[in-house]
mmCIF file of C-alpha atoms and ligand atoms in Angstrom:
data_model
loop_
_atom_site.group_PDB
_atom_site.id
_atom_site.type_symbol
_atom_site.label_atom_id
_atom_site.label_comp_id
_atom_site.label_asym_id
_atom_site.label_seq_id
_atom_site.Cartn_x
_atom_site.Cartn_y
_atom_site.Cartn_z
ATOM 1 C CA MET A 12 2.826 -15.635 -23.954
ATOM 2 C CA ASP A 13 4.145 -15.967 -20.384
ATOM 3 C CA THR A 14 3.200 -13.488 -17.722
ATOM 4 C CA ASN A 15 6.412 -11.837 -16.515
ATOM 5 C CA ILE A 16 6.008 -9.498 -13.587
ATOM 6 C CA LEU A 17 8.220 -6.682 -12.335
ATOM 7 C CA VAL A 18 7.701 -5.528 -8.741
ATOM 8 C CA ILE A 19 9.316 -2.158 -7.970
ATOM 9 C CA GLY A 20 9.741 -1.558 -4.245
ATOM 10 C CA SER A 21 9.873 -5.261 -3.388
ATOM 11 C CA SER A 22 11.726 -4.758 -0.091
ATOM 12 C CA GLY A 23 9.009 -2.592 1.451
ATOM 13 C CA GLN A 24 5.969 -3.379 3.593
ATOM 14 C CA ILE A 25 3.674 -4.308 0.663
ATOM 15 C CA GLY A 26 6.312 -5.502 -1.790
ATOM 16 C CA SER A 27 7.854 -8.107 0.481
ATOM 17 C CA GLU A 28 4.496 -9.912 0.807
ATOM 18 C CA LEU A 29 3.189 -9.225 -2.696
ATOM 19 C CA VAL A 30 6.234 -10.800 -4.378
ATOM 20 C CA MET A 31 5.788 -14.048 -2.465
ATOM 21 C CA ALA A 32 2.047 -14.184 -3.282
ATOM 22 C CA LEU A 33 2.724 -13.520 -6.980
ATOM 23 C CA ARG A 34 5.494 -16.149 -7.087
ATOM 24 C CA LYS A 35 3.034 -18.742 -5.776
ATOM 25 C CA ILE A 36 0.647 -17.983 -8.639
ATOM 26 C CA TYR A 37 2.960 -17.252 -11.581
ATOM 27 C CA GLY A 38 6.104 -19.200 -10.646
ATOM 28 C CA ASN A 39 9.247 -17.972 -8.900
ATOM 29 C CA ASN A 40 11.190 -17.157 -12.047
ATOM 30 C CA HIS A 41 8.411 -15.081 -13.561
ATOM 31 C CA VAL A 42 8.301 -12.541 -10.744
ATOM 32 C CA PHE A 43 11.248 -10.116 -10.745
ATOM 33 C CA ALA A 44 11.735 -8.345 -7.434
ATOM 34 C CA THR A 45 13.548 -4.992 -7.535
ATOM 35 C CA ASP A 46 14.310 -2.220 -5.061
ATOM 36 C CA ILE A 47 17.083 0.157 -4.048
ATOM 37 C CA LYS A 48 17.229 -1.704 -0.702
ATOM 38 C CA GLN A 49 18.216 -5.319 -0.060
ATOM 39 C CA PRO A 50 15.286 -7.790 -0.037
ATOM 40 C CA THR A 51 14.069 -10.142 2.672
ATOM 41 C CA GLU A 52 15.788 -13.514 2.784
ATOM 42 C CA GLU A 53 12.589 -15.166 1.571
ATOM 43 C CA ILE A 54 12.563 -13.058 -1.604
ATOM 44 C CA ARG A 55 16.289 -13.440 -2.255
ATOM 45 C CA LYS A 56 16.171 -17.219 -1.917
ATOM 46 C CA SER A 57 12.967 -17.864 -3.868
ATOM 47 C CA GLY A 58 13.576 -16.035 -7.161
ATOM 48 C CA PRO A 59 15.210 -13.186 -9.065
ATOM 49 C CA PHE A 60 16.096 -9.965 -7.261
ATOM 50 C CA GLN A 61 17.936 -6.994 -8.680
ATOM 51 C CA ILE A 62 18.809 -3.534 -7.401
ATOM 52 C CA LEU A 63 16.868 -1.138 -9.652
ATOM 53 C CA ASP A 64 16.203 2.562 -9.166
ATOM 54 C CA VAL A 65 12.844 3.464 -10.701
ATOM 55 C CA LEU A 66 14.079 7.060 -11.066
ATOM 56 C CA ASP A 67 16.575 5.847 -13.684
ATOM 57 C CA PHE A 68 14.313 5.737 -16.751
ATOM 58 C CA ASN A 69 16.768 4.124 -19.174
ATOM 59 C CA ASN A 70 17.577 1.280 -16.828
ATOM 60 C CA LEU A 71 13.890 0.689 -16.155
ATOM 61 C CA LEU A 72 13.019 0.566 -19.859
ATOM 62 C CA HIS A 73 15.972 -1.719 -20.522
ATOM 63 C CA PHE A 74 14.790 -4.066 -17.747
ATOM 64 C CA LEU A 75 11.251 -4.267 -19.169
ATOM 65 C CA VAL A 76 12.493 -5.118 -22.648
ATOM 66 C CA ARG A 77 15.242 -7.507 -21.547
ATOM 67 C CA PHE A 78 12.958 -9.647 -19.384
ATOM 68 C CA ASN A 79 9.816 -9.380 -21.533
ATOM 69 C CA ILE A 80 7.886 -7.835 -18.674
ATOM 70 C CA THR A 81 4.116 -7.932 -19.191
ATOM 71 C CA GLU A 82 2.951 -6.543 -15.819
ATOM 72 C CA ILE A 83 4.410 -3.952 -13.463
ATOM 73 C CA TYR A 84 3.607 -3.269 -9.821
ATOM 74 C CA ASN A 85 5.190 0.048 -8.846
ATOM 75 C CA LEU A 86 5.143 0.400 -5.059
ATOM 76 C CA ALA A 87 7.919 2.982 -4.647
ATOM 77 C CA ALA A 88 6.806 6.036 -2.639
ATOM 78 C CA VAL A 89 7.692 8.400 0.186
ATOM 79 C CA LEU A 90 4.785 8.022 2.670
ATOM 80 C CA SER A 91 2.720 10.787 4.285
ATOM 81 C CA GLY A 92 4.712 11.501 7.462
ATOM 82 C CA ASN A 93 8.142 11.400 5.822
ATOM 83 C CA ALA A 94 6.925 13.454 2.845
ATOM 84 C CA GLU A 95 6.006 16.357 5.144
ATOM 85 C CA LYS A 96 9.653 16.534 6.272
ATOM 86 C CA ILE A 97 11.005 16.817 2.710
ATOM 87 C CA PRO A 98 8.117 18.214 0.623
ATOM 88 C CA LEU A 99 9.846 19.024 -2.670
ATOM 89 C CA GLN A 100 12.007 15.924 -2.660
ATOM 90 C CA ALA A 101 9.000 13.716 -1.845
ATOM 91 C CA TRP A 102 6.948 15.271 -4.654
ATOM 92 C CA ASP A 103 9.825 14.742 -7.071
ATOM 93 C CA ILE A 104 10.389 11.099 -6.056
ATOM 94 C CA ASN A 105 6.706 10.125 -5.986
ATOM 95 C CA MET A 106 5.865 11.751 -9.298
ATOM 96 C CA ARG A 107 9.010 10.721 -11.191
ATOM 97 C CA ALA A 108 8.616 7.125 -9.997
ATOM 98 C CA LEU A 109 5.102 7.061 -11.432
ATOM 99 C CA MET A 110 5.784 8.979 -14.656
ATOM 100 C CA ASN A 111 8.798 6.766 -15.437
ATOM 101 C CA THR A 112 6.711 3.605 -15.091
ATOM 102 C CA LEU A 113 3.819 5.034 -17.119
ATOM 103 C CA GLU A 114 6.193 6.058 -19.915
ATOM 104 C CA ALA A 115 8.189 2.816 -19.757
ATOM 105 C CA ALA A 116 4.947 0.777 -19.845
ATOM 106 C CA ARG A 117 3.820 2.743 -22.888
ATOM 107 C CA GLU A 118 7.147 2.452 -24.733
ATOM 108 C CA SER A 119 7.836 -1.198 -23.933
ATOM 109 C CA GLY A 120 4.266 -2.377 -24.501
ATOM 110 C CA ALA A 121 4.067 -3.932 -21.008
ATOM 111 C CA LYS A 122 0.409 -4.781 -20.671
ATOM 112 C CA LYS A 123 -0.607 -3.843 -17.155
ATOM 113 C CA LEU A 124 0.524 -1.380 -14.512
ATOM 114 C CA PHE A 125 -0.531 -1.425 -10.854
ATOM 115 C CA TRP A 126 0.171 1.704 -8.835
ATOM 116 C CA PRO A 127 -1.184 2.246 -5.332
ATOM 117 C CA SER A 128 -3.060 5.363 -4.456
ATOM 118 C CA SER A 129 -4.160 6.065 -0.881
ATOM 119 C CA ILE A 130 -6.921 7.411 1.361
ATOM 120 C CA ALA A 131 -4.558 10.424 1.498
ATOM 121 C CA VAL A 132 -6.140 11.706 -1.742
ATOM 122 C CA PHE A 133 -8.977 13.008 0.428
ATOM 123 C CA GLY A 134 -8.717 16.169 2.498
ATOM 124 C CA PRO A 135 -10.409 18.212 5.204
ATOM 125 C CA THR A 136 -13.329 19.220 2.937
ATOM 126 C CA THR A 137 -14.158 15.591 2.039
ATOM 127 C CA PRO A 138 -17.103 13.949 3.894
ATOM 128 C CA ARG A 139 -15.299 12.000 6.651
ATOM 129 C CA ARG A 140 -17.693 9.118 7.236
ATOM 130 C CA ASN A 141 -18.302 6.452 4.617
ATOM 131 C CA THR A 142 -16.392 8.606 2.117
ATOM 132 C CA PRO A 143 -17.849 8.021 -1.370
ATOM 133 C CA GLN A 144 -15.829 6.924 -4.399
ATOM 134 C CA THR A 145 -16.461 10.246 -6.121
ATOM 135 C CA THR A 146 -16.425 13.269 -3.851
ATOM 136 C CA ILE A 147 -14.597 16.497 -2.969
ATOM 137 C CA MET A 148 -10.830 15.916 -3.069
ATOM 138 C CA GLU A 149 -8.665 18.703 -1.693
ATOM 139 C CA PRO A 150 -5.722 16.922 -0.014
ATOM 140 C CA ASN A 151 -3.423 19.159 2.011
ATOM 141 C CA THR A 152 -0.392 16.873 2.366
ATOM 142 C CA VAL A 153 2.418 16.462 -0.177
ATOM 143 C CA TYR A 154 1.817 12.726 -0.258
ATOM 144 C CA GLY A 155 -1.933 13.191 -0.824
ATOM 145 C CA ILE A 156 -1.387 15.760 -3.576
ATOM 146 C CA SER A 157 1.072 13.425 -5.331
ATOM 147 C CA LYS A 158 -1.365 10.496 -5.069
ATOM 148 C CA LEU A 159 -4.269 12.526 -6.453
ATOM 149 C CA ALA A 160 -2.121 13.831 -9.324
ATOM 150 C CA GLY A 161 -0.930 10.252 -9.932
ATOM 151 C CA GLU A 162 -4.491 8.954 -10.217
ATOM 152 C CA ARG A 163 -5.255 11.591 -12.830
ATOM 153 C CA TRP A 164 -2.093 10.702 -14.803
ATOM 154 C CA GLY A 165 -2.912 6.985 -14.644
ATOM 155 C CA GLU A 166 -6.359 7.547 -16.069
ATOM 156 C CA TYR A 167 -4.872 9.868 -18.723
ATOM 157 C CA TYR A 168 -2.347 7.226 -19.882
ATOM 158 C CA ASN A 169 -5.124 4.665 -20.020
ATOM 159 C CA LYS A 170 -7.464 6.782 -22.127
ATOM 160 C CA ARG A 171 -4.800 8.404 -24.299
ATOM 161 C CA TYR A 172 -2.241 5.609 -24.797
ATOM 162 C CA GLY A 173 -4.097 2.453 -23.774
ATOM 163 C CA VAL A 174 -1.793 1.653 -20.801
ATOM 164 C CA ASP A 175 -3.774 -0.824 -18.680
ATOM 165 C CA PHE A 176 -3.480 1.241 -15.495
ATOM 166 C CA ARG A 177 -5.119 -0.205 -12.358
ATOM 167 C CA SER A 178 -5.124 1.236 -8.855
ATOM 168 C CA VAL A 179 -6.667 1.123 -5.382
ATOM 169 C CA ARG A 180 -6.691 3.730 -2.621
ATOM 170 C CA TYR A 181 -4.996 1.752 0.141
ATOM 171 C CA PRO A 182 -6.070 2.428 3.716
ATOM 172 C CA GLY A 183 -3.577 1.876 6.560
ATOM 173 C CA LEU A 184 -2.048 -1.554 5.988
ATOM 174 C CA ILE A 185 -1.335 -3.797 8.960
ATOM 175 C CA SER A 186 1.338 -6.466 8.692
ATOM 176 C CA TYR A 187 3.972 -8.248 10.776
ATOM 177 C CA LYS A 188 6.554 -9.326 8.147
ATOM 178 C CA THR A 189 8.042 -5.985 7.111
ATOM 179 C CA GLU A 190 7.305 -2.850 9.104
ATOM 180 C CA PRO A 191 6.064 0.266 7.295
ATOM 181 C CA GLY A 192 8.150 3.435 7.291
ATOM 182 C CA GLY A 193 7.082 7.039 7.624
ATOM 183 C CA GLY A 194 3.285 6.773 7.331
ATOM 184 C CA THR A 195 0.495 8.199 9.484
ATOM 185 C CA THR A 196 -1.245 4.852 9.901
ATOM 186 C CA ASP A 197 2.004 3.198 11.108
ATOM 187 C CA TYR A 198 0.822 3.396 14.725
ATOM 188 C CA ALA A 199 -1.500 0.454 14.000
ATOM 189 C CA VAL A 200 1.564 -1.744 13.322
ATOM 190 C CA GLU A 201 3.932 -0.313 15.964
ATOM 191 C CA ILE A 202 1.328 -0.839 18.704
ATOM 192 C CA PHE A 203 1.448 -4.636 18.252
ATOM 193 C CA PHE A 204 5.247 -4.885 18.372
ATOM 194 C CA GLU A 205 5.407 -2.667 21.469
ATOM 195 C CA ALA A 206 2.542 -4.556 23.136
ATOM 196 C CA VAL A 207 4.433 -7.840 22.789
ATOM 197 C CA LYS A 208 7.869 -6.424 23.646
ATOM 198 C CA LYS A 209 7.031 -3.908 26.402
ATOM 199 C CA GLY A 210 3.342 -4.159 27.290
ATOM 200 C CA HIS A 211 3.043 -0.421 26.643
ATOM 201 C CA TYR A 212 2.690 1.864 23.635
ATOM 202 C CA GLN A 213 2.940 5.640 23.350
ATOM 203 C CA CYS A 214 0.690 6.580 20.439
ATOM 204 C CA PHE A 215 1.385 9.573 18.175
ATOM 205 C CA LEU A 216 -2.336 9.988 17.406
ATOM 206 C CA LYS A 217 -5.174 10.923 19.801
ATOM 207 C CA GLU A 218 -7.229 8.083 21.242
ATOM 208 C CA ASN A 219 -10.370 8.758 19.168
ATOM 209 C CA THR A 220 -8.743 9.228 15.741
ATOM 210 C CA ALA A 221 -10.540 6.652 13.582
ATOM 211 C CA LEU A 222 -8.953 5.676 10.265
ATOM 212 C CA PRO A 223 -9.695 3.047 7.598
ATOM 213 C CA MET A 224 -7.413 -0.004 7.893
ATOM 214 C CA MET A 225 -6.835 -3.408 6.279
ATOM 215 C CA PHE A 226 -4.847 -6.527 7.124
ATOM 216 C CA MET A 227 -2.048 -7.140 4.605
ATOM 217 C CA GLU A 228 -3.348 -10.546 3.495
ATOM 218 C CA ASP A 229 -6.630 -8.902 2.402
ATOM 219 C CA ALA A 230 -4.751 -6.043 0.716
ATOM 220 C CA ILE A 231 -2.576 -8.453 -1.288
ATOM 221 C CA SER A 232 -5.411 -10.714 -2.386
ATOM 222 C CA ASN A 233 -7.498 -7.727 -3.472
ATOM 223 C CA THR A 234 -4.580 -6.177 -5.357
ATOM 224 C CA ILE A 235 -4.025 -9.390 -7.305
ATOM 225 C CA LYS A 236 -7.772 -9.760 -7.865
ATOM 226 C CA LEU A 237 -7.934 -6.279 -9.405
ATOM 227 C CA MET A 238 -4.984 -7.090 -11.683
ATOM 228 C CA GLN A 239 -6.605 -10.355 -12.775
ATOM 229 C CA ALA A 240 -10.044 -8.838 -13.380
ATOM 230 C CA ASP A 241 -11.375 -8.692 -16.912
ATOM 231 C CA ALA A 242 -10.788 -5.147 -18.217
ATOM 232 C CA LYS A 243 -14.458 -4.976 -19.195
ATOM 233 C CA GLN A 244 -15.441 -5.184 -15.510
ATOM 234 C CA LEU A 245 -13.548 -2.027 -14.598
ATOM 235 C CA SER A 246 -15.688 1.102 -14.681
ATOM 236 C CA LEU A 247 -12.838 3.190 -13.223
ATOM 237 C CA ARG A 248 -9.311 3.836 -14.451
ATOM 238 C CA SER A 249 -8.344 6.297 -11.750
ATOM 239 C CA SER A 250 -8.344 4.450 -8.408
ATOM 240 C CA TYR A 251 -10.837 2.395 -6.397
ATOM 241 C CA ASN A 252 -11.769 3.164 -2.769
ATOM 242 C CA MET A 253 -10.761 0.156 -0.652
ATOM 243 C CA ALA A 254 -11.034 -0.348 3.117
ATOM 244 C CA GLY A 255 -12.244 -3.236 5.128
ATOM 245 C CA ILE A 256 -12.466 -1.874 8.618
ATOM 246 C CA SER A 257 -12.177 1.311 10.647
ATOM 247 C CA PHE A 258 -11.081 1.819 14.223
ATOM 248 C CA ASP A 259 -9.310 4.289 16.501
ATOM 249 C CA PRO A 260 -6.277 3.719 18.788
ATOM 250 C CA LYS A 261 -8.482 3.311 21.873
ATOM 251 C CA GLN A 262 -10.538 0.541 20.254
ATOM 252 C CA LEU A 263 -7.391 -1.215 19.058
ATOM 253 C CA ALA A 264 -5.846 -1.017 22.537
ATOM 254 C CA ALA A 265 -9.030 -2.551 24.029
ATOM 255 C CA GLU A 266 -8.793 -5.411 21.522
ATOM 256 C CA ILE A 267 -5.118 -6.019 22.419
ATOM 257 C CA ARG A 268 -6.031 -6.031 26.119
ATOM 258 C CA LYS A 269 -8.234 -9.091 25.483
ATOM 259 C CA HIS A 270 -4.966 -10.985 24.829
ATOM 260 C CA ILE A 271 -2.533 -8.984 27.008
ATOM 261 C CA PRO A 272 -4.629 -7.812 30.000
ATOM 262 C CA GLY A 273 -1.860 -5.607 31.422
ATOM 263 C CA PHE A 274 -1.316 -3.685 28.165
ATOM 264 C CA THR A 275 -1.299 0.107 28.605
ATOM 265 C CA ILE A 276 -1.376 2.945 26.093
ATOM 266 C CA SER A 277 -0.578 6.660 26.429
ATOM 267 C CA PHE A 278 -1.123 9.430 23.894
ATOM 268 C CA LYS A 279 1.343 12.055 22.705
ATOM 269 C CA PRO A 280 0.017 13.392 19.388
ATOM 270 C CA ASP A 281 2.601 14.838 16.990
ATOM 271 C CA PHE A 282 2.414 16.453 13.527
ATOM 272 C CA ARG A 283 0.757 13.312 12.142
ATOM 273 C CA GLN A 284 -2.421 14.085 14.122
ATOM 274 C CA ALA A 285 -3.295 16.898 11.681
ATOM 275 C CA ILE A 286 -2.683 14.553 8.721
ATOM 276 C CA ALA A 287 -4.949 11.871 10.220
ATOM 277 C CA GLU A 288 -7.682 14.427 10.927
ATOM 278 C CA SER A 289 -7.683 15.482 7.270
ATOM 279 C CA TRP A 290 -8.345 11.878 6.145
ATOM 280 C CA PRO A 291 -11.586 9.853 6.137
ATOM 281 C CA ALA A 292 -12.611 7.921 9.241
ATOM 282 C CA SER A 293 -14.286 5.263 7.084
ATOM 283 C CA ILE A 294 -14.569 4.523 3.376
ATOM 284 C CA ASP A 295 -17.344 3.392 1.055
ATOM 285 C CA ASP A 296 -15.773 0.721 -1.148
ATOM 286 C CA SER A 297 -18.976 -0.533 -2.774
ATOM 287 C CA VAL A 298 -17.764 0.308 -6.309
ATOM 288 C CA ALA A 299 -14.732 -2.006 -5.912
ATOM 289 C CA ARG A 300 -16.972 -4.721 -4.412
ATOM 290 C CA ARG A 301 -19.371 -4.397 -7.344
ATOM 291 C CA ASP A 302 -16.836 -4.106 -10.213
ATOM 292 C CA TRP A 303 -14.255 -6.771 -9.317
ATOM 293 C CA ASN A 304 -15.593 -8.446 -6.200
ATOM 294 C CA MET A 305 -13.272 -6.811 -3.678
ATOM 295 C CA GLU A 306 -13.707 -8.490 -0.277
ATOM 296 C CA THR A 307 -12.228 -8.575 3.209
ATOM 297 C CA THR A 308 -11.836 -11.498 5.563
ATOM 298 C CA TYR A 309 -10.199 -9.856 8.615
ATOM 299 C CA ASP A 310 -12.139 -7.870 11.221
ATOM 300 C CA ILE A 311 -10.443 -6.125 14.171
ATOM 301 C CA GLY A 312 -10.619 -9.273 16.343
ATOM 302 C CA LYS A 313 -9.074 -11.661 13.811
ATOM 303 C CA LEU A 314 -6.486 -9.060 12.823
ATOM 304 C CA THR A 315 -5.435 -8.522 16.455
ATOM 305 C CA SER A 316 -5.103 -12.186 17.349
ATOM 306 C CA THR A 317 -3.172 -12.929 14.124
ATOM 307 C CA MET A 318 -0.789 -9.993 14.601
ATOM 308 C CA LEU A 319 0.003 -10.910 18.214
ATOM 309 C CA GLU A 320 0.515 -14.584 17.422
ATOM 310 C CA LYS A 321 2.771 -13.924 14.400
ATOM 311 C CA ILE A 322 4.843 -11.248 16.158
ATOM 312 C CA ARG A 323 5.423 -13.568 19.138
ATOM 313 C CA GLU A 324 6.568 -16.322 16.745
ATOM 314 C CA LYS A 325 8.845 -13.893 14.914
ATOM 315 C CA LEU A 326 10.462 -12.570 18.093
ATOM 316 C CA GLU A 327 10.928 -16.100 19.499
ATOM 317 C CA LYS A 328 12.711 -17.173 16.294
ATOM 318 C CA LYS A 329 15.046 -14.173 16.585
ATOM 319 C CA ALA A 330 15.844 -14.792 20.269
HETATM 320 C C1 LIG B 9 0.432 6.496 5.186
HETATM 321 O O1 LIG B 9 0.024 6.510 6.347
HETATM 322 O O2 LIG B 9 1.086 7.405 4.668
HETATM 323 C C2 LIG B 9 0.055 5.310 4.310
HETATM 324 C C3 LIG B 9 -1.216 5.537 3.558
HETATM 325 C C4 LIG B 9 -2.516 5.534 4.256
HETATM 326 O O3 LIG B 9 -1.178 5.710 2.373
HETATM 327 N N1 LIG B 9 -0.050 4.128 5.108
#
């Protein structure tokens, strides 16, 4: 039987790159991109795209049956910063988006479901350095609470109904194609665009706030690797810790200065500072490395030079 993949949230920061990577592997017409927002030109031109609201259960189920979907990637979520502005709405959207896909996967018999969790599942009582896979989890943000609850539901659907639920706890993801929206780690993307455009960045976190991060290419290849792994290799059905590197805004600014010597940064922490301080500074991802060979290829140097080069190219094309 063919692998037919549905990506929900294909116009977002992860979705817009994941769809293209999946189309390369499985063929353009086997990867169905869906979102409530219009897609990138690349996605629209290379294969099927449809407007689909994951909160509409009947439409979702109909889609899975109609296109014989065997795998789902559900990336729809309100991120940490935005969720704090609309707590009840964010909880409702994040949880309904997940529960609809879990139920639709169960009813339609779709084989696999990928759903991203986040380092936001940890909280102020969690050990902050080299945070273990299994540890104290008392998140104090709406986003973090919804991600932790989601992990528990994913594992429940796997054990109780056999849904092949797979998940990673994404760190801050750094990419140049589609900008993120409303997260706490977004500074690590904004800083590059502002460095190229203005030579200055005003950061909403303090200079020494270290957080786990990963370049998008590594995040995508690891996500696909987890989905392709033999089920027998997976000792966890909640969510795997995953983070390649950790740095703070001051270290990132110093790295950018190696390419743009006149680059300056100032600091004006806002409400996201408290969120960042409740999260780990670094993550122990040895269980993911052991179970399904998770690996990273970008360190802070390679990430910085790639981001600056690609953003310059992108802005030149636009000009
Ligand atoms: C956010 O900052 O909200 C996200 C995340 C770490 O899950 N990037």
